[in-house]
Tab-separated table of C-alpha atoms in Angstrom:
chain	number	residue	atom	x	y	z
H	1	UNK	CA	73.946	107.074	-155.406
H	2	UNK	CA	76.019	108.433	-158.324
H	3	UNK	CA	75.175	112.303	-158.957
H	4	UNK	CA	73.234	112.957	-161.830
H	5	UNK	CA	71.972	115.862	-163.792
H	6	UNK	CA	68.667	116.226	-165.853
H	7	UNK	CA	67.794	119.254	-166.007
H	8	UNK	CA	67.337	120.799	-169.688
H	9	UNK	CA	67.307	123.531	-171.962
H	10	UNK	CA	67.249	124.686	-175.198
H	11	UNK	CA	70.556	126.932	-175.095
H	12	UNK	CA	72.803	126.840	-172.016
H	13	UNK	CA	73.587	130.385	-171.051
H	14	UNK	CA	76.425	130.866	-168.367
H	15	UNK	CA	78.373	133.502	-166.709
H	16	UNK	CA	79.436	136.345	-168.547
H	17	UNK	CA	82.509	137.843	-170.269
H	18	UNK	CA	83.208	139.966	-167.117
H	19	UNK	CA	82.177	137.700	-164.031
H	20	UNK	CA	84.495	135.039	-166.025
H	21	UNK	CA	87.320	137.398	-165.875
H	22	UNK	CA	86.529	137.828	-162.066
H	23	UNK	CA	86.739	134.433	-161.685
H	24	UNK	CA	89.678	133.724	-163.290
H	25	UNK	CA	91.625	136.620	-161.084
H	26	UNK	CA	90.099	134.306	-157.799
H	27	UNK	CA	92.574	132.374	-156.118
H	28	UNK	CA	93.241	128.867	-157.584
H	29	UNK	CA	92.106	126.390	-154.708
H	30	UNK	CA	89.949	123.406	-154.673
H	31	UNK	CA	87.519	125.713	-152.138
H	32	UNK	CA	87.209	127.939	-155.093
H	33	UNK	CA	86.536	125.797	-157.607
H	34	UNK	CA	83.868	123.485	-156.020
H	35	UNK	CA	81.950	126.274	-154.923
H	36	UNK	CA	81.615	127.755	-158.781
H	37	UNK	CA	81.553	124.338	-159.530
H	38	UNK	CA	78.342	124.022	-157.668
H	39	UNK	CA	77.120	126.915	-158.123
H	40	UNK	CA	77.120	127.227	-162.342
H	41	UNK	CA	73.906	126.570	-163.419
H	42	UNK	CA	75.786	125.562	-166.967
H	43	UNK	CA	77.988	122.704	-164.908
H	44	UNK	CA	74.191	120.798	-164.231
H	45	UNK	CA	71.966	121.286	-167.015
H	46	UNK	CA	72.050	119.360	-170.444
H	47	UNK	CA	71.206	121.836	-173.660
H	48	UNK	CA	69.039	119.514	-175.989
H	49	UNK	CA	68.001	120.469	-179.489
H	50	UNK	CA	68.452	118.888	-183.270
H	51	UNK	CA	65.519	117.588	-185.262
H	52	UNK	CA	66.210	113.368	-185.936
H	53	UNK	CA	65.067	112.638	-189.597
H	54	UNK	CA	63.175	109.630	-188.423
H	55	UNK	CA	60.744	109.018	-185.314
H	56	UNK	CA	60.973	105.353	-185.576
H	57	UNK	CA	62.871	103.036	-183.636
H	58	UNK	CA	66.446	102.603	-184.587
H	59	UNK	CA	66.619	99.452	-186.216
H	60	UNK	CA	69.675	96.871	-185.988
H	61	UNK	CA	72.293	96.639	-187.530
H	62	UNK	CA	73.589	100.483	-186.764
H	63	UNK	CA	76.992	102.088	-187.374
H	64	UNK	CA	77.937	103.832	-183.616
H	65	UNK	CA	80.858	106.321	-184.039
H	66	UNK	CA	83.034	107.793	-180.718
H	67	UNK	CA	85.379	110.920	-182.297
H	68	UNK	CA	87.233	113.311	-179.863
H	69	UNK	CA	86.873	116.588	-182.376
H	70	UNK	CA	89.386	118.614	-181.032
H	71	UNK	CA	87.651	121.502	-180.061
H	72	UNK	CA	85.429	121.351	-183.719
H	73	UNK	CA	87.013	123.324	-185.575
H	74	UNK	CA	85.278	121.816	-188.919
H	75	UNK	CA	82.033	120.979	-188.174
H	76	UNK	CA	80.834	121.129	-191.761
H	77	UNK	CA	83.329	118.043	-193.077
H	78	UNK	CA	82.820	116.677	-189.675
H	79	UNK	CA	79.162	115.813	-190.075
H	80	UNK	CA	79.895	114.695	-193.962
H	81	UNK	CA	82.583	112.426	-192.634
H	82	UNK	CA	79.932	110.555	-190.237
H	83	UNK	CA	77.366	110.930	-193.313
H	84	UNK	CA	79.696	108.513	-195.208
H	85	UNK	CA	80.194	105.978	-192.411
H	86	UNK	CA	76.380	106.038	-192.034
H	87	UNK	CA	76.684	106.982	-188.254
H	88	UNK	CA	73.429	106.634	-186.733
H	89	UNK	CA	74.579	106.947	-183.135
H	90	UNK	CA	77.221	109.518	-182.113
H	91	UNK	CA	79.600	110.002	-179.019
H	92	UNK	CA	81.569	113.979	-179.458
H	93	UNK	CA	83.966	114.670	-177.050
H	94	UNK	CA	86.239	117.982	-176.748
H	95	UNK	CA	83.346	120.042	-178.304
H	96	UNK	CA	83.557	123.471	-177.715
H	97	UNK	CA	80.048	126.245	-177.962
H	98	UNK	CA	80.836	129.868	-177.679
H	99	UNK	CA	84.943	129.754	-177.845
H	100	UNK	CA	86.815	132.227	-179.963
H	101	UNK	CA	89.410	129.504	-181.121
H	102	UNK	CA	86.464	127.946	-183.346
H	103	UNK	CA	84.463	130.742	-184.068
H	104	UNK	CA	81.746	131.341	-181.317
H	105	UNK	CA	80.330	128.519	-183.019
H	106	UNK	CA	78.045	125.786	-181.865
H	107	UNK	CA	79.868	122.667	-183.532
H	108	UNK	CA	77.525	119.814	-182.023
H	109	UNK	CA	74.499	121.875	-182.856
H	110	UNK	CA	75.589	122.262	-186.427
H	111	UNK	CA	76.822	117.966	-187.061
H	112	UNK	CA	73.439	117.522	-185.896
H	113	UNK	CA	71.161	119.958	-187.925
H	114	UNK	CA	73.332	118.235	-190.878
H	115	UNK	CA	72.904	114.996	-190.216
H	116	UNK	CA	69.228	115.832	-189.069
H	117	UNK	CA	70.075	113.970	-185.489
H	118	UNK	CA	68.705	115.100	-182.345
H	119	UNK	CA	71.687	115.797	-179.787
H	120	UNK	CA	72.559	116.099	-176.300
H	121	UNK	CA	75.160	118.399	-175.217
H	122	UNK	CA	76.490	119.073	-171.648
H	123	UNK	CA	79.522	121.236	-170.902
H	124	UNK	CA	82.559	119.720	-168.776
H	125	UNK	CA	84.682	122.722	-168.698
H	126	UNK	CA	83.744	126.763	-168.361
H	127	UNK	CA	87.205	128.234	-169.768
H	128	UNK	CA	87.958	130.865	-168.555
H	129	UNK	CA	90.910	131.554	-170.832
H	130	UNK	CA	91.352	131.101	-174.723
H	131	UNK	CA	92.259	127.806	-174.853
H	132	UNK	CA	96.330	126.524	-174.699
H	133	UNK	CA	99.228	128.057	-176.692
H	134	UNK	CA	98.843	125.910	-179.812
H	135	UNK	CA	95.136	126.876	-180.160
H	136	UNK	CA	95.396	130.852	-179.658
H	137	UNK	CA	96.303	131.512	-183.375
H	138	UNK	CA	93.219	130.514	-184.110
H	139	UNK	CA	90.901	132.373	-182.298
H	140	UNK	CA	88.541	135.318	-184.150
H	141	UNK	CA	88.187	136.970	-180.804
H	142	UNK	CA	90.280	138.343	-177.578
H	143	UNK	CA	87.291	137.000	-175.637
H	144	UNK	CA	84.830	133.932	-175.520
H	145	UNK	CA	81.297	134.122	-175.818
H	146	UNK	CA	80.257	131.796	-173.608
H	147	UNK	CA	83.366	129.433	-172.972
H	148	UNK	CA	81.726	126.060	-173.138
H	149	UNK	CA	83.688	122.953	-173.736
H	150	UNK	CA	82.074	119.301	-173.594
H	151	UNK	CA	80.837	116.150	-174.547
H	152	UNK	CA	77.746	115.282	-176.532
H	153	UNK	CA	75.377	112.611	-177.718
H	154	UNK	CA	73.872	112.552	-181.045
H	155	UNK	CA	70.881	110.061	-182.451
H	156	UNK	CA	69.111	110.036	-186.000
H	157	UNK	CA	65.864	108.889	-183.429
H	158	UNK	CA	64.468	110.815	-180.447
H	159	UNK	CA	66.917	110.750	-177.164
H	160	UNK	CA	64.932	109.432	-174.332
H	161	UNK	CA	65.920	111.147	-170.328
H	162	UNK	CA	69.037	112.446	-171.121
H	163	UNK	CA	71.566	113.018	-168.301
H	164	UNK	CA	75.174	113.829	-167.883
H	165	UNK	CA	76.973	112.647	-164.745
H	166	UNK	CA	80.315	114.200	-163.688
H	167	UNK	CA	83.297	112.252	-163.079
H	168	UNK	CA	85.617	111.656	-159.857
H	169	UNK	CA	88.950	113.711	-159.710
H	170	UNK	CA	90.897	116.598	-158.656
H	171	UNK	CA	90.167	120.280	-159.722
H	172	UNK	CA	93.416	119.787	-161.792
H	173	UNK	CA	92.729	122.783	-164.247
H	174	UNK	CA	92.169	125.063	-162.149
H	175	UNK	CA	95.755	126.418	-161.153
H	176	UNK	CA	97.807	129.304	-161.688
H	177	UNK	CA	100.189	126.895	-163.646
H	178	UNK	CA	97.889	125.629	-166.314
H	179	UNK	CA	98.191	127.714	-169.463
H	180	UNK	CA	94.016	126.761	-169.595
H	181	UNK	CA	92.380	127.643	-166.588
H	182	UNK	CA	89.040	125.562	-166.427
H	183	UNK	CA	86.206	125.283	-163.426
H	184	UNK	CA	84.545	121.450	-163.633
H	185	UNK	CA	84.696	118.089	-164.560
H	186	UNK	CA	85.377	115.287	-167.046
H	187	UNK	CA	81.408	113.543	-166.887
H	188	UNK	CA	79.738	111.085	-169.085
H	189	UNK	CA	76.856	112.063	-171.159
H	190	UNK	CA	73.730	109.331	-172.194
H	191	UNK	CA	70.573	108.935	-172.940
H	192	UNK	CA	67.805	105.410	-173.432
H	193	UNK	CA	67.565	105.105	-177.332
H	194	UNK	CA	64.509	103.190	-178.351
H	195	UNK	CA	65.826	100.433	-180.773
H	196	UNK	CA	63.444	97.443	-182.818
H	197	UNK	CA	65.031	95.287	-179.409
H	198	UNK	CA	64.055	97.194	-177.261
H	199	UNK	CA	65.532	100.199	-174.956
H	200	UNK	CA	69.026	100.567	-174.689
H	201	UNK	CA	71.568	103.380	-172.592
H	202	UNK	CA	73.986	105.000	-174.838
H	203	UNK	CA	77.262	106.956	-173.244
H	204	UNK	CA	79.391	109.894	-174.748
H	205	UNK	CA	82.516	110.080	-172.365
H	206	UNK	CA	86.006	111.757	-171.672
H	207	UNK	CA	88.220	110.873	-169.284
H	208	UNK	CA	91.396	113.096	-167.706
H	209	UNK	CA	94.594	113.357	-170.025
H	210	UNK	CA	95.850	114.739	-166.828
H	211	UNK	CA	95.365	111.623	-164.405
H	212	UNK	CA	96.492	108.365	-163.841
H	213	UNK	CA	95.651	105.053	-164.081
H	214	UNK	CA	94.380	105.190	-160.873
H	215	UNK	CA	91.772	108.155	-161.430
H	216	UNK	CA	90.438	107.055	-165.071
H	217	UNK	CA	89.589	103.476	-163.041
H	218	UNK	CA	87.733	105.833	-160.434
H	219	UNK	CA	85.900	107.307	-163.528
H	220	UNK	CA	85.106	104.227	-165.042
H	221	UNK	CA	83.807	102.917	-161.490
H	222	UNK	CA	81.592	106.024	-161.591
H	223	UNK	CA	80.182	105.169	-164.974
H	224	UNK	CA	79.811	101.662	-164.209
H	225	UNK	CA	77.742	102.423	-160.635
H	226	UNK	CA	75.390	105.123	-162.634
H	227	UNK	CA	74.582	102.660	-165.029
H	228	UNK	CA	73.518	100.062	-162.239
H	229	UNK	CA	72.198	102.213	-159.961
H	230	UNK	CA	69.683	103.827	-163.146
H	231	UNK	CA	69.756	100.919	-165.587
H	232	UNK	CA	70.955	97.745	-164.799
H	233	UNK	CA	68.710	95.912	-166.288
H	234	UNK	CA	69.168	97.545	-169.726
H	235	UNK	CA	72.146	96.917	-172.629
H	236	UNK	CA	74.751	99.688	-172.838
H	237	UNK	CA	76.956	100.955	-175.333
H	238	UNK	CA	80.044	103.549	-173.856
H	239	UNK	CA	82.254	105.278	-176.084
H	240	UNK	CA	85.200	108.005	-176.287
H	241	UNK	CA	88.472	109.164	-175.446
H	242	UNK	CA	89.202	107.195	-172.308
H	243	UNK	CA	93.263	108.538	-172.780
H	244	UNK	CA	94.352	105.232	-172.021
H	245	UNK	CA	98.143	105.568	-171.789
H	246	UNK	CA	97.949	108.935	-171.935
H	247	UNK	CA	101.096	110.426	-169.657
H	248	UNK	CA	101.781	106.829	-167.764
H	249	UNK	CA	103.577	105.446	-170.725
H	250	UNK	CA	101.399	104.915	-173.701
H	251	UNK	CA	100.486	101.479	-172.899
H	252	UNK	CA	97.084	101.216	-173.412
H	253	UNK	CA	96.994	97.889	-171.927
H	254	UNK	CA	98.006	98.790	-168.482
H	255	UNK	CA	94.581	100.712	-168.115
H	256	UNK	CA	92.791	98.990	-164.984
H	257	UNK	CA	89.689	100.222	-166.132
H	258	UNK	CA	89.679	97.471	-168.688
H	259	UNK	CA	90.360	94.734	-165.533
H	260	UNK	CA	87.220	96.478	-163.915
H	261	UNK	CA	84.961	96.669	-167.299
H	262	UNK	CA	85.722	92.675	-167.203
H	263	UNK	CA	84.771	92.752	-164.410
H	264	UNK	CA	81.498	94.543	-164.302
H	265	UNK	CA	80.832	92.552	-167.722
H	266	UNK	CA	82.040	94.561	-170.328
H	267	UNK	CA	83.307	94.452	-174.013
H	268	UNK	CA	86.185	96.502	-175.181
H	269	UNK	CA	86.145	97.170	-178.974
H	270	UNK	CA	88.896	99.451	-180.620
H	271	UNK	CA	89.725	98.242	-183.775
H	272	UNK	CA	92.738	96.179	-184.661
H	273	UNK	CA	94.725	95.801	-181.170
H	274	UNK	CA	98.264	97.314	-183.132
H	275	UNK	CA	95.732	100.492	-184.504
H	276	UNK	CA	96.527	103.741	-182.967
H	277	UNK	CA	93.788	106.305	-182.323
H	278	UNK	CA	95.860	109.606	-182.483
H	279	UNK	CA	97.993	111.735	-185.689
H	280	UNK	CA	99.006	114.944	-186.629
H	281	UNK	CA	96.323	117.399	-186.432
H	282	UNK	CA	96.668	121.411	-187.328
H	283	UNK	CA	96.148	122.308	-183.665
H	284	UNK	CA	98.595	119.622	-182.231
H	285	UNK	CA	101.044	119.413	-184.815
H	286	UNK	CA	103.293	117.112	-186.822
H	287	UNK	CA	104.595	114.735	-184.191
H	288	UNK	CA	102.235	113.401	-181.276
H	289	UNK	CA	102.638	110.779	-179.119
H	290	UNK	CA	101.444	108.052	-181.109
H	291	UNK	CA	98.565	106.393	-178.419
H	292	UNK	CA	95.322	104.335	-178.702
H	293	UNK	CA	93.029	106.464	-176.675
H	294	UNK	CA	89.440	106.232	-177.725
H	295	UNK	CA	87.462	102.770	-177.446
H	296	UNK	CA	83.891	101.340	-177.096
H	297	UNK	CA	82.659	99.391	-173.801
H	298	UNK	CA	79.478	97.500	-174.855
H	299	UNK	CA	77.051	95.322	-172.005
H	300	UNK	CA	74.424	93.056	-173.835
H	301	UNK	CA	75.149	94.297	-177.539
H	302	UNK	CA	76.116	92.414	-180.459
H	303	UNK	CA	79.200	94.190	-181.608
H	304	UNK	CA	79.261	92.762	-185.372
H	305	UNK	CA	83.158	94.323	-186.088
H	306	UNK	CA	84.882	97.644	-184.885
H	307	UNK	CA	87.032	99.781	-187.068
H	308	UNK	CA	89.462	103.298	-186.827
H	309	UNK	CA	88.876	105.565	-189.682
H	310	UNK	CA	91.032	108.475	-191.169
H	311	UNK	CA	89.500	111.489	-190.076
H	312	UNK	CA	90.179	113.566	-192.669
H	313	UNK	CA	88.192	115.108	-195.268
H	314	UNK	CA	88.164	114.615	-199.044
H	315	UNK	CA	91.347	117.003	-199.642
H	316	UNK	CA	93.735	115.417	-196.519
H	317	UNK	CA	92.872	117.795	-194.053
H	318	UNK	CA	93.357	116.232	-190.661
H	319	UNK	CA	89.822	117.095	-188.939
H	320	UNK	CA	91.155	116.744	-185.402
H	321	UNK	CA	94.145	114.653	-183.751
H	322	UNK	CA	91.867	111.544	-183.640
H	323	UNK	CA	90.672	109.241	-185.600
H	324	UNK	CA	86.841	108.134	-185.850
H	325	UNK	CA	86.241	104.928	-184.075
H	326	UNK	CA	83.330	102.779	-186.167
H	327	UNK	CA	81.168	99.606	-184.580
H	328	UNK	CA	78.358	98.159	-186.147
H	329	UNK	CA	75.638	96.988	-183.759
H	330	UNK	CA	74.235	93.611	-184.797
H	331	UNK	CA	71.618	93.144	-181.771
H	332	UNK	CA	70.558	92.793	-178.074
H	333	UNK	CA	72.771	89.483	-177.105
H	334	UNK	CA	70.917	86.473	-175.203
């Protein structure tokens, strides 16, 4: 049986400015990490909060929006950017809470106080650094206040069990060669949304820029096997940066995980097949790799039409270095 978290709070409180410094002068093994790993109350327990403006069901058709935020450094034109593509449903990944390169701030809390949504927020890294080279200039701090960085969830209805489920793979952050030392794991984050057809499971995931093929397949097959193991007899909508491509060439079409999401009875939806996910962002810089990274996988939905959208604000400020993935939900399919 997949492992699976469900414990929450209302604020996630970790270790603190000190015992992260300890930690980060430990030596970099795997036996080192999984014990922390397994021993951080922060690395199992969901923070919930947000206030959804309406207690009804959510009704069909619905815009769902997957956005990799790059850290969240603009949380304020974030939330007005989903506010004009009427997202209703909400998968954040690379959202950071207590980190001095955005501010100490809370960006999923904020996006969802704004767009009155109730949220879901689980941390897959504890930095214990201040992020990579390209980020530093921008921290207010020489220290973190908490050094969270996750995924989240966000609904304009009531989140039902939320969970958060950590993902296969390698303690690959965690080395005295990474300019970002991390403890965890990439993990899915979801939660049943009532909807006028009934109950369905809704996913917020990232998988490793750092893997291969091979590993983001094994994460995938861990998504997949929660889902049946917990709610197999329920539709499913799955979105986020899934890196497809990312270091094994750029083809996103040599992903495996799509083979297996066949498979297992999935949809794909990313837009227009030639429409690249990534640009130029202020943290990343002029010239990225240009890659289509971030898609939907839907089970027993009605996916109307999916779309990539510019994500920057009113002035041309890139908000991070992807763009917003758009689907409208029609239904519950036969």
């Amino acid at each position: 049986m997949p492992e699976l978290f469900t414990d929450c709070v209302h604020a996630l409180e970790g270790p603190g400015r000190a015992e992260r410094e300890r930690i980060l002068g430990l030596e970099k093994s795997a036996h080192v990490h999984d014990r922390y790993r397994q021993e951080l109350s922060c690395l199992q327990t969901l923070e919930t909060g947000g206030a959804p403006s309406a207690i009804d069901l959510l009704g069909f058709p619905f815009q769902a929006a997957a956005w990799n935020l790059q850290r969240g450094l603009f949380p304020e034109r974030s939330a007005e950017k989903l506010a004009g593509e009427q997202a209703s449903l909400v998968m954040l990944s690379e959202m950071d809470n207590g980190m001095a390169r955005t501010a100490q701030r809370h960006p999923t809390a904020e996006i969802a106080n704004a767009r009155k949504m109730a949220y879901a927020y689980g941390v897959e890294f504890l930095e214990l650094g201040l992020g990579n080279e390209a980020e530093r200039p921008y921290c207010t701090d020489d220290f973190n206040a908490k050094g969270f960085h996750g995924n989240a969830l966000l609904a304009a209805t009531a989140l039902q069990t939320p969970f958060m489920l950590p993902l296969s793979g390698p303690p690959i952050w965690f080395s005295d060669d990474n300019d970002q030392p991390r403890i965890g794991a990439r993990m899915a984050i979801g939660a049943k949304i009532e909807t006028t057809g009934g109950p369905i499971v809704a996913l917020s995931t990232h998988l490793e820029s750092h893997g291969d093929i091979e590993l983001r397949e094994r994460q995938m097959a861990d998504i997949f096997n929660l889902i049946d193991w917990h709610f197999s007899d329920l539709p499913v909508l799955i979105g986020g940066d899934l890196n497809t491509g990312n270091r094994t060439g750029g083809d996103a079409d040599a992903e495996t995980l799509f083979d297996l999401a066949r498979d297992r009875g999935y949809q794909r939806h990313g837009g227009p097949k030639d429409r690249i996910t990534t640009r130029p962002s202020l943290i990343s810089g002029t010239d990225p790799q240009p890659m289509k990274l971030d898609w939907f996988l839907s089970r027993g939905l009605v996916i109307a039409e999916s779309r990539v959208v510019d994500a920057l604000d009113d002035e041309g400020t890139p908000l991070s270095d992807h763009d917003l993935l758009i689907c409208t939900v029609s239904g519950i399919s036969d």
